[in-house]
Amino acid sequence: MSARPSRTSRVAFSFLTNSIFFSSFLSAALAQDDSTKLRDCLTSTSILGSLATFSDAPNWANVTSPWALRFNPEPAAVVTPRTRDEVTAALACAVDAGINVSALNGGHSYGAYGLGGVDGALVINMQRFTETTFDAATGLFTYGGGSRVGPAATWLWENHGRHFPHVRANWVGLSGSSIGGGFGTTSRFLGTPMDNLDSVEVMLYNGTIVTASKVENPDLFFVIQGAGSSYGIVLSLTTRTWKPEYSIVTNFTISLGAVDLDTGVQALMDIQDWAMTEAPDTFALRWQLAGEWNGSGYFYGNPEDFDVLFASLTLRLPSTTTTTVRTADFWAMENFAAPLLNGTADTFPPRSMYLQALVLRSDQPFTFESAKALYQHTTLAFNRTDLTKFGFLDLWGGVSRDVKDDAQAMVYSTNQWLVRWEGRLANGLSEWPADGIEYMQAGFRPFQEQLRKEGVPLRGFVNYRDTELTLDEWSVRLYGENFEKMKRIKSDLDPLGTFTTHAQSIPSS
Ligand SMILES: Cc1cc2nc3c(=O)[nH]c(=O)nc-3n(C[C@H](O)[C@H](O)[C@H](O)COP(=O)(O)OP(=O)(O)OC[C@H]3O[C@@H](n4cnc5c(N)ncnc54)[C@H](O)[C@@H]3O)c2cc1C
Ligand SMILES: *[C@@H]1O[C@H](CO)[C@@H](O)[C@H](O)[C@H]1NC(C)=O
Ligand SMILES: *[C@@H]1O[C@H](CO)[C@@H](O)[C@H](O)[C@H]1NC(C)=O
Ligand SMILES: *[C@@H]1O[C@H](CO)[C@@H](O)[C@H](O)[C@H]1NC(C)=O
Ligand SMILES: *[C@@H]1O[C@H](CO)[C@@H](O)[C@H](O)[C@H]1NC(C)=O
Ligand SMILES: *[C@@H]1O[C@H](CO)[C@@H](O)[C@H](O)[C@H]1NC(C)=O
Ligand SMILES: *[C@@H]1O[C@H](CO)[C@@H](O)[C@H](O)[C@H]1NC(C)=O
Ligand SMILES: *[C@@H]1O[C@H](CO)[C@@H](O)[C@H](O)[C@H]1NC(C)=O
């Protein structure tokens, strides 16, 4: 844990250096007042008090430690309720004290939004809400709002031999990742985790519990799909499930070898053309953006069809291309795609990083020029020693062809590629470099400029949010024309703004 300046030292700092000392002193004093009020309320009953942690507790650093280490929000308190009534009681204390609330699930938000994203939130840690039930008649799987990917996916497989689309990391939260879209190896043919939600149960700021689905309370269901944290606490989620059609999954790697930029870019264009004309939805591909000209993927269709299908792709690629192909049973492959899915600890330790992500749609996919601008100015230009580079292009497409932008808050109709470019603090360093954000943005800018030239609107992906965007940027990229409706729903369902915490919370209209 890096050291965290205490509240007092922050105030002292403002006193010495800040001409707006008085107003910041005043707001700090008011915030202090509110947290005292919150603490008094939370500790007024022994039960709630025993579930709450405050900044003077010895394990405070532990319970407030983010996955995304570039951020370090200081909550007002963390409560870990066991029952719905305890969530209601904690919410009532927060509303009464005028403190905003953030639900915490897996804690893997790239902006530490589960911890509030900014200082001063009451964090409701949902880790005790992990109940799982399966309804054999409908194939619907219900899990608690504090479930993580690995344990829930393992439970469903072990007990019912079924799968639901999920992200590729065992310790990510299932609420957090599903309300932000989610993309995994089966998402091209089964849809995203969000697509597969049948209904959710949400507690509003006043303790009222609402079931929301396409037919019941559809406005709430609409906003949960893309911006759930701004509207309430998701208590449980119900998803559709799927039984593998083939017990064997094929996986593969493709490596172009040491080709030059133009050859690499042309190969990507050929892959794109193949993906958009010939690839079945059951074909998953992740192409590297950082590192070598490589890619890897999975095929969930009939294993007997793989060789012919794969050959129709590889014959388009340069003669230097090498491939490897393997098969394994479905569950073994699940544990390869999301390492240690059936494990008891996080496979991906916390990191200090900054990512930018953009989505291209099938009507305006990569051009040679945009792909070239991307590779040339990101991975090939990268020359830092204090950062390491990471990035990939996930082939989307598939059933997203049926998604409508106005059917849920997050817009993702006909997504074709999910492009991610990331810088990570190099091993052994602890301080994110002052010019790190600007450096990573500068490398990504020529790609964006080329897209603008081609009339391609910039679009994002909620789970891979760019934390450094302005409201005008993120609202359009993530929610498009839905943003006004989302603001109206915010005023209706969260009139006090209780669930407004992080910088990309939905404002009221
Ligand atoms: C190692 C790693 C791998 C990843 N892999 C993928 C991937 O393959 N595909 C993909 O799409 N994404 C992936 N992600 C991104 C991930 O899906 C998002 O970061 C997601 O927001 C994390 O959810 P969480 O519950 O772990 O995080 P948290 O920080 O706990 O929550 C994220 C957000 O959801 C809100 N929230 C959480 N629980 C609730 C609830 N019960 N009610 C209301 N709001 C709630 C929080 O308030 C916060 O705003 C990955 C992230 C990491 C760190
Ligand atoms: C908190 O401590 C526990 C027990 O030592 C450890 O397993 C866990 O990883 C820690 N959590 C964080 C977020 O540091
Ligand atoms: C998951 O791991 C546990 C403990 O190692 C083991 O008993 C169980 O069989 C595993 N389940 C699956 C589906 O692999
Ligand atoms: C395929 O997956 C298996 C595990 O199921 C793994 O051991 C192997 O390295 C992978 N091979 C390729 C070519 O992706
Ligand atoms: C790229 O592929 C080559 C050959 O298969 C392999 O040796 C290398 O590790 C791969 N690199 C990455 C970054 O995947
Ligand atoms: C790194 O790249 C940047 C921008 O491309 C350039 O301005 C800088 O001089 C390079 N630094 C080194 C050490 O090569
Ligand atoms: C709680 O708030 C919602 C949304 O504003 C409202 O519809 C509902 O009637 C309220 N419940 C109670 C018990 O006041
Ligand atoms: C709390 O919510 C209010 C109303 O939405 C908002 O104006 C304020 O900025 C929030 N405060 C914090 C600390 O997030």
XYZ file of C-alpha atoms and ligand atoms in Angstrom:
660
model
C 0.000 0.000 0.000
C 1.259 3.435 -0.868
C 0.933 6.031 1.853
C -2.237 8.048 1.831
C -2.196 11.655 2.984
C -4.564 12.071 5.887
C -7.476 14.429 5.720
C -5.774 16.840 8.121
C -2.598 17.032 6.096
C -4.622 17.727 2.963
C -6.271 20.679 4.703
C -2.917 21.909 5.978
C -1.573 21.652 2.453
C -4.405 23.815 1.137
C -3.753 26.303 3.913
C -0.164 26.817 2.895
C -0.520 26.792 -0.842
C -4.048 27.459 -1.868
C -5.639 30.849 -2.077
C -9.069 29.255 -1.880
C -8.065 27.921 1.516
C -11.163 29.200 3.232
C -13.691 27.463 1.001
C -11.745 24.227 0.987
C -11.410 24.397 4.743
C -15.136 24.948 4.981
C -16.041 22.040 2.716
C -13.548 19.770 4.469
C -15.093 20.772 7.781
C -18.584 20.089 6.444
C -17.485 16.743 5.035
C -15.983 15.965 8.449
C -19.334 16.795 9.984
C -21.179 14.520 7.588
C -18.820 11.618 8.222
C -19.201 12.054 11.970
C -22.935 11.943 11.483
C -22.604 8.869 9.291
C -20.403 7.159 11.845
C -22.776 7.952 14.697
C -25.647 6.490 12.705
C -23.784 3.361 11.606
C -22.604 2.657 15.144
C -25.940 3.436 16.783
C -26.867 -0.229 16.493
C -24.318 -2.855 17.438
C -25.181 -5.001 14.426
C -24.536 -2.340 11.812
C -21.552 -1.074 13.802
C -19.940 -4.495 13.657
C -20.267 -4.482 9.857
C -18.730 -1.055 9.384
C -15.062 -0.105 9.051
C -13.695 3.414 9.532
C -10.400 5.078 8.762
C -8.964 4.400 12.233
C -9.352 0.618 11.856
C -6.129 -1.377 11.484
C -7.394 -3.045 8.295
C -8.555 0.217 6.703
C -5.804 0.266 4.080
C -6.671 -3.309 3.204
C -10.420 -2.834 2.822
C -10.027 0.367 0.806
C -7.190 -0.807 -1.397
C -8.029 -0.417 -5.109
C -7.130 -2.739 -7.979
C -6.278 0.261 -10.148
C -3.356 1.668 -8.173
C -3.238 5.040 -9.945
C -6.274 5.905 -7.812
C -6.653 5.941 -4.069
C -10.087 7.188 -3.042
C -10.656 7.587 0.695
C -14.191 6.442 1.580
C -16.115 7.872 4.552
C -16.727 4.279 5.690
C -17.037 0.765 4.326
C -20.002 -1.378 5.313
C -20.184 -5.088 4.536
C -23.830 -6.048 5.082
C -25.101 -9.621 5.281
C -28.783 -9.013 4.653
C -31.010 -6.755 2.595
C -32.251 -5.081 5.761
C -28.688 -4.191 6.638
C -28.213 -2.618 3.197
C -31.395 -0.615 3.791
C -30.152 0.525 7.208
C -26.762 1.568 5.840
C -28.422 3.483 3.003
C -30.685 5.282 5.460
C -27.640 6.436 7.450
C -25.956 7.715 4.289
C -29.047 9.572 3.068
C -29.528 11.095 6.500
C -25.910 12.257 6.679
C -25.911 13.520 3.086
C -23.149 11.088 2.136
C -23.171 9.493 -1.319
C -23.029 5.749 -1.770
C -21.037 3.384 -3.959
C -21.590 -0.360 -4.297
C -18.404 -2.427 -4.317
C -18.289 -5.813 -6.027
C -15.012 -7.199 -7.412
C -13.177 -3.885 -7.002
C -11.611 -4.208 -10.480
C -12.876 -0.936 -11.907
C -10.097 0.750 -13.878
C -10.968 3.999 -12.066
C -11.481 2.494 -8.582
C -15.143 3.444 -8.971
C -16.313 0.648 -6.673
C -14.594 2.566 -3.856
C -16.441 5.693 -4.947
C -13.789 6.979 -7.355
C -13.610 10.178 -5.279
C -13.141 10.697 -1.552
C -15.970 10.606 0.925
C -18.379 7.888 -0.231
C -20.043 5.281 1.893
C -18.884 2.072 0.245
C -21.311 -0.839 0.491
C -19.192 -3.923 -0.028
C -21.485 -6.613 -1.439
C -19.104 -9.525 -0.873
C -21.575 -11.437 1.306
C -24.231 -11.450 -1.442
C -23.060 -14.484 -3.360
C -26.057 -16.806 -3.287
C -26.547 -18.831 -6.465
C -29.700 -20.549 -7.729
C -30.495 -22.236 -11.008
C -33.913 -22.809 -12.503
C -33.762 -25.897 -14.695
C -37.116 -25.157 -16.350
C -36.005 -21.807 -17.775
C -32.228 -22.273 -17.728
C -31.982 -19.033 -15.765
C -29.133 -18.572 -13.289
C -29.429 -16.074 -10.435
C -26.415 -14.869 -8.473
C -25.922 -12.322 -5.714
C -24.746 -8.783 -6.481
C -21.396 -9.462 -4.777
C -20.473 -12.539 -6.843
C -17.186 -12.835 -8.661
C -16.752 -14.420 -12.080
C -14.784 -17.533 -11.083
C -16.816 -18.946 -8.183
C -20.171 -18.332 -9.920
C -19.085 -19.803 -13.277
C -17.567 -22.790 -11.485
C -20.713 -23.394 -9.413
C -22.917 -23.383 -12.498
C -20.603 -25.716 -14.397
C -20.065 -28.098 -11.515
C -23.733 -28.395 -10.597
C -25.544 -27.921 -13.892
C -22.996 -28.323 -16.686
C -23.850 -24.889 -18.042
C -22.063 -21.681 -19.013
C -22.949 -18.010 -19.266
C -20.845 -15.396 -21.071
C -18.391 -13.727 -18.697
C -15.232 -11.637 -18.799
C -11.780 -13.216 -18.919
C -10.631 -12.819 -15.321
C -11.609 -14.942 -12.342
C -11.758 -12.301 -9.600
C -13.605 -9.543 -11.460
C -17.053 -8.779 -10.046
C -20.029 -10.173 -11.924
C -22.266 -7.192 -11.161
C -19.577 -4.696 -12.046
C -18.627 -6.400 -15.299
C -22.167 -7.265 -16.427
C -23.580 -3.759 -15.937
C -20.647 -2.395 -17.963
C -21.150 -4.712 -20.947
C -18.586 -7.426 -20.524
C -16.862 -9.199 -23.331
C -15.549 -12.732 -23.225
C -14.550 -15.567 -25.513
C -18.151 -16.712 -26.077
C -19.628 -13.234 -26.550
C -19.579 -13.238 -30.359
C -22.098 -16.041 -30.520
C -23.834 -15.870 -27.122
C -23.803 -12.113 -26.602
C -22.218 -10.103 -23.816
C -22.912 -10.729 -20.140
C -25.138 -7.638 -20.339
C -27.104 -9.010 -23.319
C -27.788 -12.143 -21.351
C -29.313 -10.447 -18.314
C -32.917 -11.464 -17.908
C -33.653 -9.350 -14.837
C -32.023 -7.663 -11.855
C -33.143 -6.794 -8.339
C -32.109 -3.318 -7.288
C -32.409 -1.463 -4.005
C -33.112 2.228 -4.531
C -31.826 5.000 -2.248
C -34.911 4.756 0.005
C -34.690 1.000 0.571
C -37.370 0.077 -1.970
C -36.460 -3.106 -3.852
C -37.378 -3.154 -7.528
C -37.203 -6.032 -9.990
C -36.303 -4.757 -13.422
C -36.377 -6.492 -16.785
C -37.406 -5.699 -20.346
C -41.050 -5.927 -19.276
C -40.976 -4.911 -15.611
C -39.686 -1.446 -14.685
C -37.986 -1.213 -18.079
C -36.527 2.250 -17.407
C -34.491 0.917 -14.512
C -33.404 -2.103 -16.570
C -32.390 0.290 -19.351
C -30.009 2.301 -17.151
C -28.657 -0.689 -15.240
C -27.262 -1.832 -18.578
C -24.394 0.620 -18.785
C -24.641 2.833 -15.715
C -26.035 0.735 -12.850
C -23.874 2.300 -10.141
C -25.672 5.639 -10.586
C -29.123 4.264 -9.752
C -28.974 1.849 -6.841
C -27.509 -1.271 -5.310
C -27.898 -4.371 -7.470
C -28.811 -7.156 -5.052
C -29.037 -9.992 -7.558
C -28.786 -10.617 -11.286
C -30.428 -13.298 -13.393
C -28.763 -14.421 -16.593
C -29.575 -16.831 -19.380
C -27.277 -19.840 -19.593
C -26.060 -22.200 -22.289
C -25.043 -25.833 -22.478
C -22.034 -26.362 -24.758
C -23.073 -27.914 -28.026
C -19.654 -29.569 -28.482
C -17.695 -30.874 -25.523
C -14.410 -30.025 -27.273
C -13.170 -26.474 -27.878
C -10.397 -25.693 -30.366
C -7.844 -22.961 -29.600
C -5.156 -21.516 -31.793
C -2.400 -18.948 -32.135
C -1.363 -17.075 -35.276
C 1.991 -15.380 -35.623
C 2.995 -13.392 -38.723
C 6.681 -13.398 -37.798
C 8.900 -10.322 -38.139
C 6.961 -8.536 -40.893
C 7.121 -4.795 -41.598
C 4.384 -2.311 -40.734
C 2.623 -2.344 -44.088
C 2.587 -6.152 -44.232
C 1.281 -6.377 -40.677
C -1.428 -3.817 -41.368
C -2.425 -5.526 -44.611
C -2.722 -8.826 -42.736
C -5.054 -7.172 -40.253
C -7.179 -5.902 -43.157
C -7.308 -9.439 -44.542
C -8.272 -10.841 -41.151
C -10.984 -8.207 -40.893
C -12.316 -9.037 -44.334
C -12.398 -12.732 -43.502
C -14.000 -12.038 -40.110
C -16.753 -9.966 -41.680
C -17.544 -12.343 -44.528
C -16.622 -15.891 -43.563
C -16.008 -16.287 -39.827
C -18.826 -18.014 -37.988
C -19.995 -16.343 -34.779
C -18.472 -19.248 -32.821
C -14.977 -18.063 -33.786
C -13.241 -15.828 -31.180
C -10.086 -13.842 -31.927
C -7.876 -11.469 -29.952
C -5.209 -9.767 -32.083
C -2.280 -8.172 -30.269
C -1.659 -4.454 -30.413
C 1.461 -4.455 -28.263
C 4.215 -6.970 -28.870
C 4.540 -9.107 -31.951
C 2.170 -9.480 -34.906
C 0.274 -12.207 -33.069
C -3.184 -13.315 -32.251
C -4.957 -16.144 -30.501
C -8.464 -17.435 -30.214
C -11.074 -20.129 -29.712
C -13.562 -21.991 -31.826
C -16.776 -23.238 -30.218
C -18.332 -24.755 -33.344
C -17.994 -28.327 -34.559
C -14.303 -29.289 -34.085
C -14.444 -31.177 -37.379
C -15.097 -27.935 -39.241
C -12.091 -26.134 -37.805
C -9.310 -27.056 -40.214
C -11.103 -25.949 -43.367
C -12.358 -22.809 -41.685
C -8.934 -21.894 -40.291
C -7.239 -22.563 -43.640
C -9.601 -20.107 -45.320
C -8.174 -17.496 -42.944
C -4.497 -18.400 -42.903
C -4.196 -18.693 -46.691
C -4.826 -14.938 -46.790
C -1.872 -14.236 -44.486
C 1.826 -13.702 -45.346
C 3.947 -16.771 -46.079
C 5.933 -16.169 -42.883
C 2.844 -16.972 -40.814
C 2.995 -19.815 -38.311
C 0.091 -21.254 -36.364
C -0.555 -23.681 -33.547
C -3.820 -25.476 -32.901
C -4.928 -27.499 -29.866
C -8.149 -28.843 -28.439
C -9.373 -29.365 -24.911
C -12.656 -30.028 -23.187
C -14.890 -27.052 -22.546
C -14.064 -26.618 -18.873
C -10.292 -26.954 -19.336
C -10.533 -24.270 -22.013
C -12.583 -22.056 -19.725
C -9.732 -22.272 -17.226
C -7.233 -21.379 -19.923
C -9.182 -18.396 -21.278
C -9.770 -17.098 -17.740
C -6.791 -18.540 -15.852
C -7.621 -20.253 -12.553
C -11.317 -19.687 -13.092
C -11.810 -22.331 -10.424
C -9.273 -20.707 -8.113
C -9.545 -18.955 -4.785
C -7.481 -15.849 -5.460
C -7.053 -13.176 -8.119
C -4.995 -14.252 -11.144
C -4.316 -10.629 -12.107
C -2.751 -8.587 -9.306
C -3.445 -4.863 -8.907
C -1.581 -2.528 -11.216
C -0.913 1.130 -11.864
C -2.100 1.734 -15.401
C -3.950 3.920 -17.853
C -6.052 2.554 -20.664
C -7.855 4.037 -23.625
C -10.379 2.007 -25.569
C -12.371 2.654 -28.724
C -14.912 0.587 -30.587
C -15.263 0.373 -34.372
C -18.568 -0.697 -35.876
C -19.168 -2.999 -38.818
C -20.280 -0.148 -41.118
C -17.008 1.736 -40.490
C -14.354 -0.837 -39.635
C -10.573 -0.407 -39.958
C -9.230 1.137 -43.113
C -5.615 0.484 -44.041
C -4.891 4.082 -43.022
C -6.558 3.901 -39.605
C -4.961 0.543 -38.758
C -1.602 1.885 -39.838
C -1.969 5.050 -37.753
C -2.852 2.875 -34.785
C 0.112 0.482 -34.970
C 2.645 3.069 -36.098
C 2.028 5.587 -33.318
C 1.188 3.292 -30.422
C 3.157 0.063 -30.194
C 5.857 0.807 -32.787
C 6.606 4.293 -31.428
C 6.512 3.266 -27.772
C 9.860 4.104 -26.196
C 9.368 4.330 -22.410
C 11.321 2.455 -19.809
C 9.172 3.546 -16.851
C 6.041 2.130 -18.519
C 5.322 -1.098 -20.333
C 2.859 -1.339 -23.194
C -0.169 -3.552 -23.492
C -3.056 -3.676 -25.933
C -5.217 -5.767 -28.183
C -8.033 -5.792 -30.712
C -10.911 -8.070 -29.711
C -12.947 -9.213 -32.674
C -16.552 -8.344 -31.797
C -19.285 -8.577 -34.422
C -21.344 -11.740 -34.219
C -24.709 -11.372 -32.517
C -24.099 -7.696 -31.723
C -25.568 -7.249 -35.218
C -28.966 -7.601 -33.490
C -28.292 -5.096 -30.708
C -30.204 -1.802 -30.890
C -28.571 1.310 -29.474
C -31.765 2.544 -27.837
C -32.608 -0.735 -26.109
C -30.182 -0.152 -23.204
C -28.083 2.724 -21.901
C -24.746 1.550 -23.325
C -24.665 1.925 -27.093
C -23.029 -1.014 -28.841
C -25.032 -1.896 -31.901
C -22.971 -3.721 -34.569
C -19.675 -3.363 -32.698
C -16.935 -4.943 -34.790
C -13.659 -4.314 -32.946
C -12.829 -3.436 -29.367
C -9.479 -1.625 -29.452
C -7.496 -1.224 -26.235
C -4.206 0.617 -25.708
C -2.677 0.658 -22.236
C 0.435 1.771 -20.405
C 1.470 0.060 -17.182
C 3.920 1.256 -14.590
C 7.104 -0.787 -15.006
C 7.961 -3.388 -12.388
C 9.761 -2.007 -9.373
C 8.382 1.535 -9.719
C 5.687 2.948 -7.461
C 4.956 6.418 -8.834
C 2.908 6.881 -12.017
C 4.939 9.333 -14.165
C 3.606 12.881 -14.381
C 3.647 12.787 -18.181
C 2.318 9.225 -18.422
C -1.258 10.072 -19.389
C -0.265 12.621 -22.010
C 2.315 10.245 -23.431
C -0.202 7.417 -23.858
C -2.780 9.810 -25.302
C -0.310 11.250 -27.784
C 0.358 7.776 -29.142
C -3.350 7.063 -29.576
C -4.214 10.454 -31.100
C -3.138 9.861 -34.726
C -5.529 6.882 -34.870
C -8.367 9.063 -33.569
C -7.482 11.833 -36.016
C -7.621 9.349 -38.870
C -11.033 8.146 -37.664
C -12.272 11.745 -37.576
C -11.009 12.231 -41.115
C -13.008 9.184 -42.159
C -16.125 10.461 -40.401
C -16.040 7.698 -37.793
C -17.529 8.849 -34.474
C -15.465 7.916 -31.421
C -17.184 5.225 -29.377
C -16.137 3.614 -26.106
C -16.884 0.640 -23.917
C -18.105 1.089 -20.342
C -15.949 -1.654 -18.800
C -12.858 -0.157 -20.447
C -13.680 3.417 -19.641
C -11.094 6.060 -20.256
C -10.963 7.767 -16.862
C -9.455 10.947 -18.277
C -12.305 11.993 -20.589
C -14.527 15.038 -20.040
C -18.284 14.654 -19.510
C -18.917 15.747 -23.098
C -16.574 13.026 -24.320
C -17.565 10.030 -22.173
C -21.306 10.718 -22.289
C -21.352 10.603 -26.098
C -18.867 7.755 -26.502
C -20.565 5.438 -24.011
C -24.223 6.434 -24.172
C -24.778 8.391 -27.400
C -28.340 9.635 -27.750
C -29.440 7.781 -24.619
C -27.799 10.264 -22.267
C -30.747 12.662 -21.930
C -33.103 9.796 -21.104
C -30.598 8.483 -18.550
C -30.515 11.878 -16.850
C -34.322 11.955 -16.636
C -34.377 8.467 -15.122
C -31.708 9.580 -12.660
C -33.982 12.394 -11.434
C -36.863 9.950 -11.010
C -35.085 7.050 -9.347
C -32.278 8.759 -7.447
C -33.725 12.221 -6.753
C -31.166 13.097 -4.058
C -28.202 11.986 -6.140
C -27.264 9.425 -3.485
C -25.555 7.190 -6.050
C -23.516 9.995 -7.612
C -19.896 9.426 -6.731
C -17.279 8.969 -9.454
C -16.572 11.401 -12.299
C -18.600 9.361 -14.802
C -21.734 9.062 -12.655
C -24.902 10.031 -14.504
C -26.081 13.546 -13.560
C -29.736 14.458 -12.982
C -31.611 16.287 -15.699
C -7.783 -8.129 -14.670
C -9.009 -7.598 -15.337
C -9.549 -8.294 -16.413
C -10.699 -7.830 -17.056
N -11.203 -8.525 -18.118
C -12.290 -8.049 -18.772
C -12.834 -8.723 -19.884
O -12.333 -9.774 -20.307
N -13.930 -8.206 -20.487
C -14.542 -7.077 -20.026
O -15.561 -6.665 -20.574
N -14.041 -6.402 -18.968
C -12.940 -6.856 -18.344
N -12.424 -6.152 -17.286
C -13.059 -4.890 -16.881
C -14.080 -5.116 -15.776
O -15.191 -5.790 -16.330
C -14.514 -3.770 -15.197
O -13.396 -3.147 -14.627
C -15.615 -3.912 -14.158
O -16.158 -2.638 -13.881
C -15.111 -4.502 -12.869
O -16.170 -4.832 -12.033
P -15.889 -5.119 -10.472
O -17.176 -5.507 -9.867
O -14.742 -6.038 -10.339
O -15.385 -3.763 -10.039
P -16.011 -2.670 -8.889
O -15.007 -1.588 -8.808
O -16.407 -3.356 -7.631
O -17.326 -2.168 -9.610
C -17.320 -1.525 -10.857
C -18.493 -0.546 -10.945
O -19.723 -1.251 -10.811
C -20.446 -0.759 -9.683
N -21.061 -1.885 -8.985
C -20.429 -3.017 -8.582
N -21.309 -3.808 -7.947
C -22.488 -3.177 -7.956
C -23.768 -3.492 -7.427
N -23.984 -4.638 -6.779
N -24.756 -2.592 -7.593
C -24.536 -1.427 -8.247
N -23.355 -1.080 -8.758
C -22.337 -1.947 -8.605
C -19.412 -0.081 -8.807
O -20.006 0.911 -7.975
C -18.471 0.500 -9.842
O -18.981 1.715 -10.350
C -11.294 -6.619 -16.621
C -10.740 -5.914 -15.559
C -9.604 -6.390 -14.919
C -9.020 -5.602 -13.801
C -6.602 -7.944 2.610
O -6.000 -8.897 3.439
C -6.328 -10.238 3.106
C -5.796 -11.134 4.216
O -4.454 -10.830 4.500
C -5.734 -10.551 1.762
O -6.032 -11.884 1.385
C -6.359 -9.609 0.743
O -5.788 -9.824 -0.502
C -6.169 -8.171 1.170
N -6.973 -7.348 0.290
C -6.500 -6.300 -0.312
C -7.465 -5.583 -1.192
O -5.368 -5.900 -0.171
C -12.742 -26.727 -8.444
O -11.726 -26.846 -7.464
C -12.097 -27.656 -6.352
C -10.985 -27.558 -5.329
O -9.750 -27.813 -5.919
C -12.363 -29.075 -6.827
O -12.762 -29.877 -5.739
C -13.473 -29.041 -7.865
O -13.674 -30.334 -8.400
C -13.125 -28.084 -8.996
N -14.295 -27.926 -9.863
C -14.211 -27.914 -11.181
C -15.507 -27.810 -11.921
O -13.162 -27.963 -11.776
C -4.812 -24.189 -25.914
O -5.332 -24.373 -24.610
C -4.577 -25.259 -23.787
C -5.327 -25.428 -22.498
O -6.619 -25.885 -22.761
C -3.193 -24.688 -23.566
O -2.429 -25.574 -22.796
C -2.519 -24.441 -24.895
O -1.308 -23.770 -24.666
C -3.384 -23.628 -25.822
N -2.778 -23.672 -27.127
C -2.996 -22.774 -28.049
C -2.405 -23.072 -29.363
O -3.655 -21.762 -27.853
C 4.006 -14.583 -30.809
O 4.097 -15.835 -31.433
C 5.371 -16.438 -31.308
C 5.341 -17.686 -32.128
O 4.227 -18.484 -31.830
C 5.646 -16.717 -29.843
O 6.931 -17.255 -29.692
C 5.538 -15.443 -29.070
O 5.641 -15.716 -27.688
C 4.227 -14.748 -29.339
N 4.256 -13.470 -28.713
C 3.198 -12.945 -28.094
C 3.376 -11.574 -27.551
O 2.149 -13.539 -27.974
C 10.500 8.773 -27.643
O 9.512 9.118 -28.604
C 9.127 10.474 -28.559
C 7.923 10.681 -29.444
O 7.907 9.789 -30.509
C 10.307 11.348 -28.948
O 9.931 12.708 -28.915
C 11.421 11.085 -27.969
O 12.563 11.791 -28.344
C 11.767 9.595 -27.882
N 12.665 9.400 -26.758
C 13.711 8.582 -26.829
C 14.521 8.467 -25.585
O 13.988 7.952 -27.832
C -38.599 5.117 -3.245
O -38.160 5.862 -4.352
C -38.757 5.512 -5.577
C -38.074 6.305 -6.682
O -38.071 7.666 -6.406
C -40.257 5.755 -5.481
O -40.872 5.380 -6.696
C -40.821 4.933 -4.339
O -42.210 5.218 -4.179
C -40.102 5.266 -3.056
N -40.537 4.345 -2.014
C -41.011 4.763 -0.861
C -41.388 3.697 0.106
O -41.114 5.958 -0.595
C -22.945 13.693 -4.002
O -24.071 13.809 -4.832
C -24.435 15.141 -5.101
C -25.794 15.121 -5.780
O -25.805 14.242 -6.877
C -23.344 15.745 -5.948
O -23.673 17.082 -6.280
C -22.053 15.716 -5.154
O -20.994 16.162 -5.960
C -21.745 14.312 -4.682
N -20.621 14.350 -3.779
C -19.597 13.535 -3.856
C -18.522 13.735 -2.837
O -19.523 12.658 -4.694
